[in-house]
Coordinates of C-alpha atoms in Angstrom, one line a residue:
X29 CA 3.1 -29.9 -2.1
X30 CA 2.4 -33.2 -2.4
X31 CA 4.0 -35.4 0.7
X32 CA 4.5 -38.9 1.9
X33 CA 6.7 -38.2 4.7
X34 CA 4.8 -39.9 7.8
X35 CA 5.5 -38.4 11.2
X36 CA 4.5 -38.1 14.5
X37 CA 3.7 -34.3 15.8
X38 CA 3.8 -34.1 19.1
X39 CA 2.7 -30.9 20.5
X40 CA 3.6 -29.7 23.7
X41 CA 1.5 -26.7 25.1
X42 CA -1.5 -28.7 23.3
X43 CA -4.4 -26.5 25.1
X44 CA -2.4 -23.3 25.1
X45 CA -3.3 -20.0 22.9
X46 CA -0.5 -20.8 20.2
X47 CA -1.9 -24.1 19.5
X48 CA -5.5 -23.5 19.6
X49 CA -4.7 -19.9 17.2
X50 CA -2.5 -21.3 14.8
X51 CA -0.7 -24.2 15.0
X52 CA -3.6 -26.7 15.1
X53 CA -5.6 -24.5 12.1
X54 CA -2.4 -24.8 10.4
X55 CA -2.2 -28.3 10.4
X56 CA -6.1 -28.9 9.5
X57 CA -5.8 -26.7 6.3
X58 CA -3.3 -28.8 5.4
X59 CA -5.1 -32.3 6.5
X60 CA -8.3 -30.5 4.1
X61 CA -6.3 -29.5 1.4
X62 CA -5.5 -33.5 0.4
X63 CA -1.9 -34.6 -0.2
X64 CA 0.1 -32.4 2.2
X65 CA 0.1 -34.7 5.2
X66 CA 0.7 -38.4 4.7
X67 CA -2.4 -40.5 5.8
X68 CA -0.7 -42.2 8.2
X69 CA 0.7 -38.6 10.0
X70 CA -0.4 -38.3 13.6
X71 CA -0.5 -35.0 16.0
X72 CA 0.0 -36.2 19.7
X73 CA -1.3 -33.0 22.2
X74 CA 0.4 -33.0 25.2
X75 CA -1.0 -31.2 28.4
X76 CA -1.4 -31.6 32.0
X77 CA -5.1 -30.3 32.8
X78 CA -6.8 -32.3 30.3
X79 CA -7.9 -36.1 31.7
X80 CA -8.2 -38.1 28.2
X81 CA -8.4 -37.7 24.4
X82 CA -12.1 -37.2 24.7
X83 CA -11.7 -34.3 27.1
X84 CA -9.1 -33.2 24.7
X85 CA -11.4 -33.3 21.5
X86 CA -14.2 -31.5 23.4
X87 CA -11.3 -28.7 23.7
X88 CA -10.5 -28.8 20.1
X89 CA -13.9 -28.2 18.8
X90 CA -14.5 -25.4 21.5
X91 CA -11.4 -23.7 21.2
X92 CA -9.7 -24.3 17.2
X93 CA -12.7 -24.1 15.1
X94 CA -13.3 -20.2 15.2
X95 CA -9.8 -19.9 14.1
X96 CA -10.2 -22.4 10.7
X97 CA -11.6 -21.8 7.3
X98 CA -12.1 -18.6 6.4
X99 CA -14.8 -19.9 3.9
X100 CA -16.4 -22.4 6.0
X101 CA -15.7 -25.7 8.0
X102 CA -15.5 -28.8 5.9
X103 CA -17.1 -30.7 8.7
X104 CA -16.0 -34.5 6.8
X105 CA -12.3 -32.8 6.9
X106 CA -12.7 -31.8 10.4
X107 CA -13.7 -35.2 11.5
X108 CA -11.1 -37.0 9.8
X109 CA -8.7 -34.3 11.4
X110 CA -9.9 -35.4 14.8
X111 CA -9.1 -39.0 13.8
X112 CA -5.8 -37.8 13.1
X113 CA -5.1 -36.5 17.2
X114 CA -4.0 -38.7 20.0
X115 CA -3.3 -37.3 23.4
X116 CA -0.8 -37.6 26.3
X117 CA -1.6 -36.3 29.8
X118 CA 1.9 -35.4 31.0
X119 CA 3.3 -33.0 33.6
X120 CA 6.2 -31.7 32.6
X121 CA 7.8 -30.6 35.1
X122 CA 7.7 -34.3 36.1
X123 CA 10.6 -36.2 34.1
X124 CA 9.0 -39.8 34.8
X125 CA 6.4 -38.6 32.7
X126 CA 7.6 -38.8 29.5
X127 CA 8.0 -42.4 29.9
X128 CA 4.4 -42.3 29.2
X129 CA 4.9 -40.4 26.3
X130 CA 7.7 -42.6 24.9
X131 CA 5.4 -45.6 25.3
X132 CA 2.5 -43.4 23.8
X133 CA 4.1 -42.9 20.5
X134 CA 6.8 -45.8 20.5
X135 CA 4.7 -47.5 17.8
X136 CA 3.4 -44.6 15.7
X137 CA 5.7 -44.1 12.2
X138 CA 7.8 -41.8 10.7
X139 CA 9.8 -38.5 11.7
X140 CA 8.9 -37.4 15.2
X141 CA 8.5 -33.7 15.3
X142 CA 8.5 -32.3 19.0
X143 CA 6.8 -28.4 18.9
X144 CA 7.5 -26.4 21.9
X145 CA 4.2 -24.0 22.3
X146 CA 5.6 -23.4 25.6
X147 CA 7.2 -20.8 27.5
X148 CA 11.0 -20.4 26.7
X149 CA 11.9 -21.7 30.7
X150 CA 10.7 -25.0 29.5
X151 CA 13.0 -25.6 26.8
X152 CA 15.9 -27.2 28.1
X153 CA 14.1 -29.4 30.8
X154 CA 11.6 -30.8 28.0
X155 CA 14.5 -31.4 25.6
X156 CA 16.3 -33.3 28.8
X157 CA 13.4 -35.1 29.6
X158 CA 13.1 -36.4 25.8
X159 CA 16.4 -37.4 25.7
X160 CA 16.4 -39.3 28.7
X161 CA 14.1 -41.8 27.2
X162 CA 15.7 -41.5 24.0
X163 CA 13.1 -39.6 22.1
X164 CA 15.7 -37.3 20.5
X165 CA 16.9 -39.6 17.9
X166 CA 15.1 -39.5 14.5
X167 CA 13.5 -36.6 15.6
X168 CA 13.3 -32.7 15.1
X169 CA 12.5 -30.1 17.4
X170 CA 10.8 -26.7 16.9
X171 CA 11.1 -24.1 19.5
X172 CA 9.1 -20.8 19.4
X173 CA 10.5 -17.5 20.2
X174 CA 11.4 -15.7 22.5
X175 CA 14.7 -17.8 22.4
X176 CA 16.4 -16.1 25.6
X177 CA 16.3 -12.6 27.1
X178 CA 19.7 -11.8 26.0
X179 CA 22.7 -13.1 24.1
X180 CA 24.2 -14.8 27.3
X181 CA 20.7 -16.3 28.2
X182 CA 20.0 -17.1 24.2
X183 CA 23.2 -18.7 24.4
X184 CA 22.4 -20.8 27.6
X185 CA 19.4 -22.2 25.8
X186 CA 21.2 -23.1 22.4
X187 CA 24.0 -24.6 24.4
X188 CA 21.7 -26.7 26.5
X189 CA 19.5 -27.8 23.2
X190 CA 22.4 -28.3 21.1
X191 CA 24.0 -30.5 23.4
X192 CA 20.8 -32.7 22.9
X193 CA 20.1 -32.4 19.3
X194 CA 22.0 -31.4 16.3
X195 CA 21.7 -27.9 14.7
X196 CA 20.0 -29.9 11.6
X197 CA 17.6 -31.2 14.1
X198 CA 16.5 -27.9 15.0
X199 CA 13.8 -25.6 13.9
X200 CA 13.9 -22.1 15.0
X201 CA 10.4 -20.7 14.0
X202 CA 9.8 -17.0 12.8
X203 CA 6.1 -16.8 11.1
X204 CA 7.0 -14.2 8.8
X205 CA 9.5 -15.9 6.8
X206 CA 6.5 -18.0 5.9
X207 CA 4.5 -15.3 4.6
X208 CA 4.0 -15.8 0.9
X209 CA 5.0 -11.9 -0.1
X210 CA 8.5 -12.8 1.8
X211 CA 9.0 -15.8 -0.4
X212 CA 7.6 -13.6 -3.8
X213 CA 10.1 -11.2 -3.0
X214 CA 12.8 -13.9 -3.5
X215 CA 11.3 -14.9 -6.7
X216 CA 11.0 -11.2 -8.0
X217 CA 14.6 -10.4 -7.1
X218 CA 16.4 -14.0 -8.0
X219 CA 13.7 -14.9 -10.8
X220 CA 13.7 -11.9 -12.8
X221 CA 16.6 -9.8 -14.2
X222 CA 14.1 -7.0 -14.4
X223 CA 14.9 -6.4 -10.4
X224 CA 18.1 -7.4 -9.5
X225 CA 20.1 -4.9 -11.0
X226 CA 18.3 -2.0 -9.8
X227 CA 18.5 -3.8 -6.2
X228 CA 21.9 -1.8 -5.1
X229 CA 22.7 1.6 -3.3
X230 CA 22.9 3.5 -6.9
X231 CA 19.0 2.9 -7.3
X232 CA 17.9 2.6 -4.1
X233 CA 17.3 5.9 -1.7
X234 CA 15.9 4.1 1.4
X235 CA 14.4 1.1 2.4
X236 CA 11.4 1.3 5.2
X237 CA 10.3 -2.1 7.0
X238 CA 7.0 -1.8 9.2
X239 CA 5.1 -4.2 11.7
X240 CA 2.4 -2.3 13.5
X241 CA -0.1 -3.3 15.6
X242 CA -3.6 -2.1 17.0
X243 CA -3.6 -4.5 19.9
X244 CA -2.4 -3.5 23.2
X245 CA -0.1 -6.0 25.3
X246 CA -4.0 -7.7 25.9
X247 CA -3.6 -10.4 29.0
X248 CA 0.2 -10.5 28.3
X249 CA 1.0 -7.5 30.8
X250 CA 3.5 -9.5 33.0
X251 CA 5.5 -11.1 29.9
X252 CA 5.6 -8.0 27.8
X253 CA 6.7 -5.3 30.8
X254 CA 9.6 -7.7 31.1
X255 CA 10.6 -8.0 26.9
X256 CA 9.6 -5.1 25.3
X257 CA 9.2 -4.3 21.2
X258 CA 13.2 -4.3 20.9
X259 CA 13.3 -7.6 22.4
X260 CA 9.5 -9.0 21.0
X261 CA 9.9 -7.6 17.6
X262 CA 13.2 -6.4 16.4
X263 CA 15.4 -8.8 17.5
X264 CA 13.7 -11.7 15.7
X265 CA 11.0 -10.6 12.8
X266 CA 12.4 -7.3 11.9
X267 CA 15.6 -8.3 11.3
X268 CA 15.0 -11.7 9.5
X269 CA 12.9 -9.5 7.2
X270 CA 15.7 -7.0 6.9
X271 CA 18.2 -9.9 6.1
X272 CA 15.8 -11.1 3.3
X273 CA 15.0 -8.2 1.4
X274 CA 19.6 -7.1 1.5
X275 CA 20.9 -10.7 1.2
X276 CA 23.1 -11.0 -1.8
X277 CA 21.8 -13.7 -4.2
X278 CA 22.3 -17.4 -3.0
X279 CA 24.0 -19.9 -5.4
X280 CA 20.4 -22.4 -4.8
X281 CA 17.8 -22.0 -2.5
X282 CA 19.0 -25.2 -0.1
X283 CA 18.8 -24.3 3.5
X284 CA 22.7 -23.4 3.9
X285 CA 22.7 -21.5 1.1
X286 CA 20.2 -19.3 2.2
X287 CA 20.5 -18.7 5.5
X288 CA 24.8 -18.2 4.7
X289 CA 23.9 -15.0 3.0
X290 CA 21.1 -13.7 5.4
X291 CA 24.0 -14.4 8.3
X292 CA 26.4 -12.5 6.2
X293 CA 24.0 -9.2 6.2
X294 CA 23.6 -9.6 10.2
X295 CA 27.4 -9.3 10.1
X296 CA 27.1 -6.8 7.9
X297 CA 25.2 -4.3 10.1
X298 CA 27.2 -1.3 11.6
X299 CA 27.5 -1.5 15.0
X300 CA 25.4 0.8 17.4
X301 CA 27.7 3.4 19.3
X302 CA 26.2 3.8 22.4
X303 CA 27.0 7.6 22.1
X304 CA 24.6 7.8 18.8
X305 CA 21.6 5.4 19.8
X306 CA 19.8 8.8 20.4
X307 CA 20.0 10.1 16.7
X308 CA 19.6 6.1 15.4
X309 CA 16.7 4.7 17.9
X310 CA 13.5 6.1 18.9
X311 CA 11.6 4.5 21.8
X312 CA 8.4 5.2 22.9
X313 CA 5.3 4.0 25.1
X314 CA 1.7 4.3 24.1
X315 CA -0.7 6.7 26.3
X316 CA -4.4 6.7 26.4
X317 CA -6.3 7.3 22.9
X318 CA -9.1 6.1 20.8
X319 CA -9.0 3.5 18.2
X320 CA -11.6 2.9 15.7
X321 CA -14.0 4.5 17.9
X322 CA -13.0 3.0 21.2
X323 CA -11.3 4.6 24.1
X324 CA -8.2 2.5 25.0
X325 CA -5.9 2.6 28.3
X326 CA -2.4 3.7 28.7
X327 CA 0.5 0.7 28.5
X328 CA 1.1 2.0 32.5
X329 CA -2.4 1.0 33.4
X330 CA -2.8 -2.4 31.3
X331 CA -3.0 -5.5 33.9
X332 CA 0.7 -6.7 34.9
X333 CA 2.6 -3.8 33.8
X334 CA 4.9 -1.8 36.8
X335 CA 2.7 1.9 36.8
X336 CA 6.6 3.7 36.6
X337 CA 7.4 0.9 33.7
X338 CA 9.8 2.3 31.2
X339 CA 9.7 -0.7 29.1
X340 CA 9.1 0.5 25.3
X341 CA 5.9 -0.7 23.1
X342 CA 7.3 1.5 20.0
X343 CA 10.8 1.3 18.5
X344 CA 11.9 3.0 15.6
X345 CA 15.1 2.6 14.1
X346 CA 17.7 3.6 11.6
X347 CA 20.0 0.5 10.1
X348 CA 23.0 0.9 7.7
X349 CA 24.5 -2.0 6.0
X350 CA 28.3 -1.7 5.7
X351 CA 28.5 -3.5 2.2
X352 CA 29.3 -2.8 -1.4
X353 CA 25.7 -3.2 -2.3
X354 CA 23.9 -1.2 0.6
X355 CA 26.9 1.3 1.6
X356 CA 24.8 4.9 2.7
X357 CA 21.2 3.3 2.2
X358 CA 19.6 3.9 5.6
X359 CA 17.2 1.6 6.4
X360 CA 14.6 2.8 8.9
X361 CA 12.9 -0.1 10.9
X362 CA 9.9 0.2 12.7
X363 CA 7.2 -1.7 14.7
X364 CA 4.9 -0.7 18.0
X365 CA 1.4 -1.4 19.7
X366 CA -1.6 0.1 19.9
X367 CA -0.6 2.1 16.3
X368 CA -3.4 3.4 13.8
X369 CA -3.6 -0.2 11.7
X370 CA -2.7 -2.9 11.6
X371 CA 0.0 -3.9 9.4
X372 CA 3.0 -5.4 8.3
X373 CA 5.2 -4.1 5.0
X374 CA 8.4 -3.6 3.1
X375 CA 8.8 -0.1 1.4
X376 CA 11.5 0.0 -1.0
X377 CA 11.8 3.3 -2.4
X378 CA 14.3 3.8 -5.6
X379 CA 16.1 7.2 -6.3
X380 CA 14.7 10.0 -8.6
X381 CA 15.5 10.3 -12.2
X382 CA 18.8 12.2 -12.6
X383 CA 17.1 14.8 -14.8
X384 CA 13.6 15.2 -16.0
X385 CA 12.2 16.9 -19.0
X386 CA 8.8 16.0 -17.3
X387 CA 8.4 18.5 -14.4
X388 CA 9.3 18.4 -10.8
X389 CA 7.1 15.4 -10.0
X390 CA 9.7 13.1 -11.6
X391 CA 12.5 14.4 -9.5
X392 CA 11.0 13.2 -6.3
X393 CA 12.5 10.3 -4.6
X394 CA 10.0 7.2 -4.2
X395 CA 8.1 7.9 -6.9
X396 CA 9.0 4.9 -7.7
X397 CA 8.5 2.1 -5.1
X398 CA 7.8 -1.4 -4.5
X399 CA 5.5 -2.0 -1.7
X400 CA 5.4 -5.8 -0.3
X401 CA 2.7 -5.9 2.0
X402 CA 2.4 -8.8 4.4
X403 CA -0.7 -7.8 6.1
X404 CA -3.6 -7.7 6.5
X405 CA -3.6 -8.1 2.6
X406 CA -1.0 -9.7 1.3
X407 CA 0.2 -7.8 -1.9
X408 CA 3.0 -6.7 -4.0
X409 CA 2.5 -3.2 -5.7
X410 CA 4.8 -1.7 -7.9
X411 CA 4.2 2.5 -8.1
X412 CA 5.7 4.5 -10.9
X413 CA 4.8 7.7 -12.6
X414 CA 2.0 7.9 -15.8
X415 CA 0.6 10.7 -17.7
X416 CA -2.5 11.9 -16.7
X417 CA -5.5 12.1 -19.5
X418 CA -5.9 15.4 -20.7
X419 CA -4.0 18.7 -22.0
X420 CA -0.3 19.0 -20.8
X421 CA 2.4 16.4 -19.6
X422 CA 1.1 16.3 -16.2
X423 CA 2.1 13.1 -13.9
X424 CA 0.4 11.1 -11.2
X425 CA 1.1 8.3 -9.3
X426 CA 0.0 4.9 -10.5
X427 CA 0.8 0.8 -9.5
X428 CA 0.9 -1.6 -10.9
X429 CA -0.4 -5.3 -9.0
X430 CA 1.5 -8.1 -8.8
X431 CA -1.3 -10.0 -7.9
X432 CA 0.3 -13.3 -7.8
X433 CA -2.7 -15.1 -6.2
X434 CA -5.2 -14.4 -9.1
X435 CA -2.6 -16.4 -11.5
X436 CA -2.8 -19.6 -9.2
X437 CA -5.7 -21.6 -8.8
X438 CA -5.1 -22.7 -5.3
X439 CA -5.3 -20.6 -2.6
X440 CA -2.0 -19.0 -0.8
X441 CA -1.0 -21.0 2.8
X442 CA -1.1 -19.3 5.9
X443 CA 2.5 -18.9 7.3
X444 CA 2.3 -21.6 9.8
X445 CA 1.1 -23.9 7.3
X446 CA 4.0 -23.6 5.1
X447 CA 6.2 -23.7 8.0
X448 CA 5.0 -26.9 9.6
X449 CA 4.9 -28.6 6.1
X450 CA 8.6 -27.5 6.0
X451 CA 9.5 -29.1 9.3
X452 CA 7.5 -32.6 8.6
X453 CA 9.4 -32.5 4.9
X454 CA 13.0 -31.2 6.7
X455 CA 13.7 -28.1 4.8
X456 CA 15.2 -25.7 6.9
X457 CA 15.7 -22.8 4.8
X458 CA 13.1 -20.8 6.6
X459 CA 14.1 -21.6 9.8
X460 CA 16.6 -19.4 12.0
X461 CA 20.4 -20.9 11.9
X462 CA 22.1 -20.3 15.6
X463 CA 24.7 -17.9 14.1
X464 CA 21.8 -15.8 12.6
X465 CA 20.4 -15.4 16.1
X466 CA 23.5 -14.5 17.7
X467 CA 24.6 -12.0 15.2
X468 CA 20.9 -10.5 15.6
X469 CA 21.3 -10.6 19.5
X470 CA 24.9 -8.9 19.2
X471 CA 23.9 -6.4 17.1
X472 CA 20.7 -5.2 19.6
X473 CA 22.5 -5.6 22.7
X474 CA 24.1 -2.3 23.3
X475 CA 20.2 -0.7 22.5
X476 CA 19.7 -2.9 25.3
X477 CA 21.9 -1.9 27.4
X478 CA 21.7 2.0 26.9
X479 CA 17.8 2.0 27.5
X480 CA 18.4 -0.2 30.3
X481 CA 20.2 2.4 32.2
X482 CA 19.0 5.5 30.8
X483 CA 17.3 8.1 33.1
X484 CA 15.4 9.4 30.0
X485 CA 11.5 7.9 29.5
X486 CA 10.2 6.5 26.3
X487 CA 8.5 9.0 24.4
X488 CA 4.7 9.1 24.7
X489 CA 2.4 8.8 21.7
X490 CA -1.4 8.6 22.0
X491 CA -2.8 5.1 21.3
X492 CA -4.4 5.0 17.7
X493 CA -1.4 7.3 16.4
X494 CA 1.8 6.2 14.2
X495 CA 3.9 6.5 17.2
X496 CA 6.2 9.4 18.7
X497 CA 6.6 12.3 16.3
X498 CA 10.6 11.3 16.6
X499 CA 10.4 8.9 14.7
X500 CA 9.3 10.8 12.0
X501 CA 12.0 13.5 12.5
X502 CA 14.7 10.9 12.1
X503 CA 13.1 10.3 8.5
X504 CA 13.0 13.8 8.0
X505 CA 16.6 14.3 8.5
X506 CA 17.2 12.3 5.7
X507 CA 15.1 14.0 3.2
X508 CA 12.0 11.3 3.3
X509 CA 9.3 10.2 6.0
X510 CA 7.1 6.8 6.6
X511 CA 4.7 5.8 3.4
X512 CA 1.5 6.7 5.2
X513 CA 2.4 10.4 6.1
X514 CA 3.5 10.9 2.3
X515 CA 0.1 9.5 1.3

């Protein structure tokens, strides 16, 4: 992916954790690859507690290097990457400082990209300050999650930002959409006649989407205790993955064609009746336990967390889509912290054959399945039944690895690298449009409202397990189980 698009990439929150772990490493990898970033492109980091460019480059050397280049750092490429970086000491709470920013970038070339790697409370003030000095023209703005606390606050942010930037200038980033297996899912479905005829209720028994973490809230207790897993993971990442899995074929891969089809899925989600939330939603909270031999504390004892907190660290949902393709097919969504493993995957369980002359194993739903692993290793596997060697017709599960990385010489891009290149080059397909975001908030709000007023605490689960037993029971009612339980 080569580009001649010149750019000035302004990074707000230039010393923050996200900038150090994800954004600057992704830009470095694009720079090192050669041809992905225009030679004239510049990165302007904005921070308050760094005095000058020299001090900032020292900070980058110390905090970014550990997160780049799994195969080793290229010192020559690193030196030339640092040469791209400029610095502006700006107090984001002082609109007058944005005159300094304007002056610092006025002679820099190309499209301006403003990346807001800050807390959402700063999104609107930053946008107003940019507009006050005329920096909202010929520009793009990237908004990190969380974008609001509920539908009302999300709309307030979008309304304010939308007064300053047009919708086609706004890039609401969800890094899961930049993962190669997610895009390969689109290629599998829409580029191969083999899969598309089977991608429907007649052949699919159920679909599972899991994002599991081994880590707890770490140093984010204050933030997380006011957010919870439903806001932090379901409203954005999980519903975006669901919309990709379930969408109809777009007429092209341009940005609005793809996002129109995702929106149709979100609008077709069966509304949650508050009276049924106990049947289709499980919320849990981790207690103390052991993960990989190390004892870990309960959520309620984490720093920044209220001792009597009812914030959920685990969510499992049964979701239905009310359209012809998916009517009657349950989608099971799950996310949690302090679980048994770090994994993100999509599991498509196909129906059993209607009649088998080969024995009972061929009649098991899920004997044929497609597993799209997003992390930690990005793979796609197709499971089917085959005869075991030897006497008799004994069947065993085997898999075909769709190891696309073995067929291409160039390595896979990290999600942030691909998405940042899309911003620079003006490609919006993998970013969330405002109406998608509103539809997602509208669907989760009844669950949020019910849990906010509920007197029932989250179901406890021991750290290092796969969450509350109720999440497994919910699937058992439909004659199925989570993938790791079957294995």
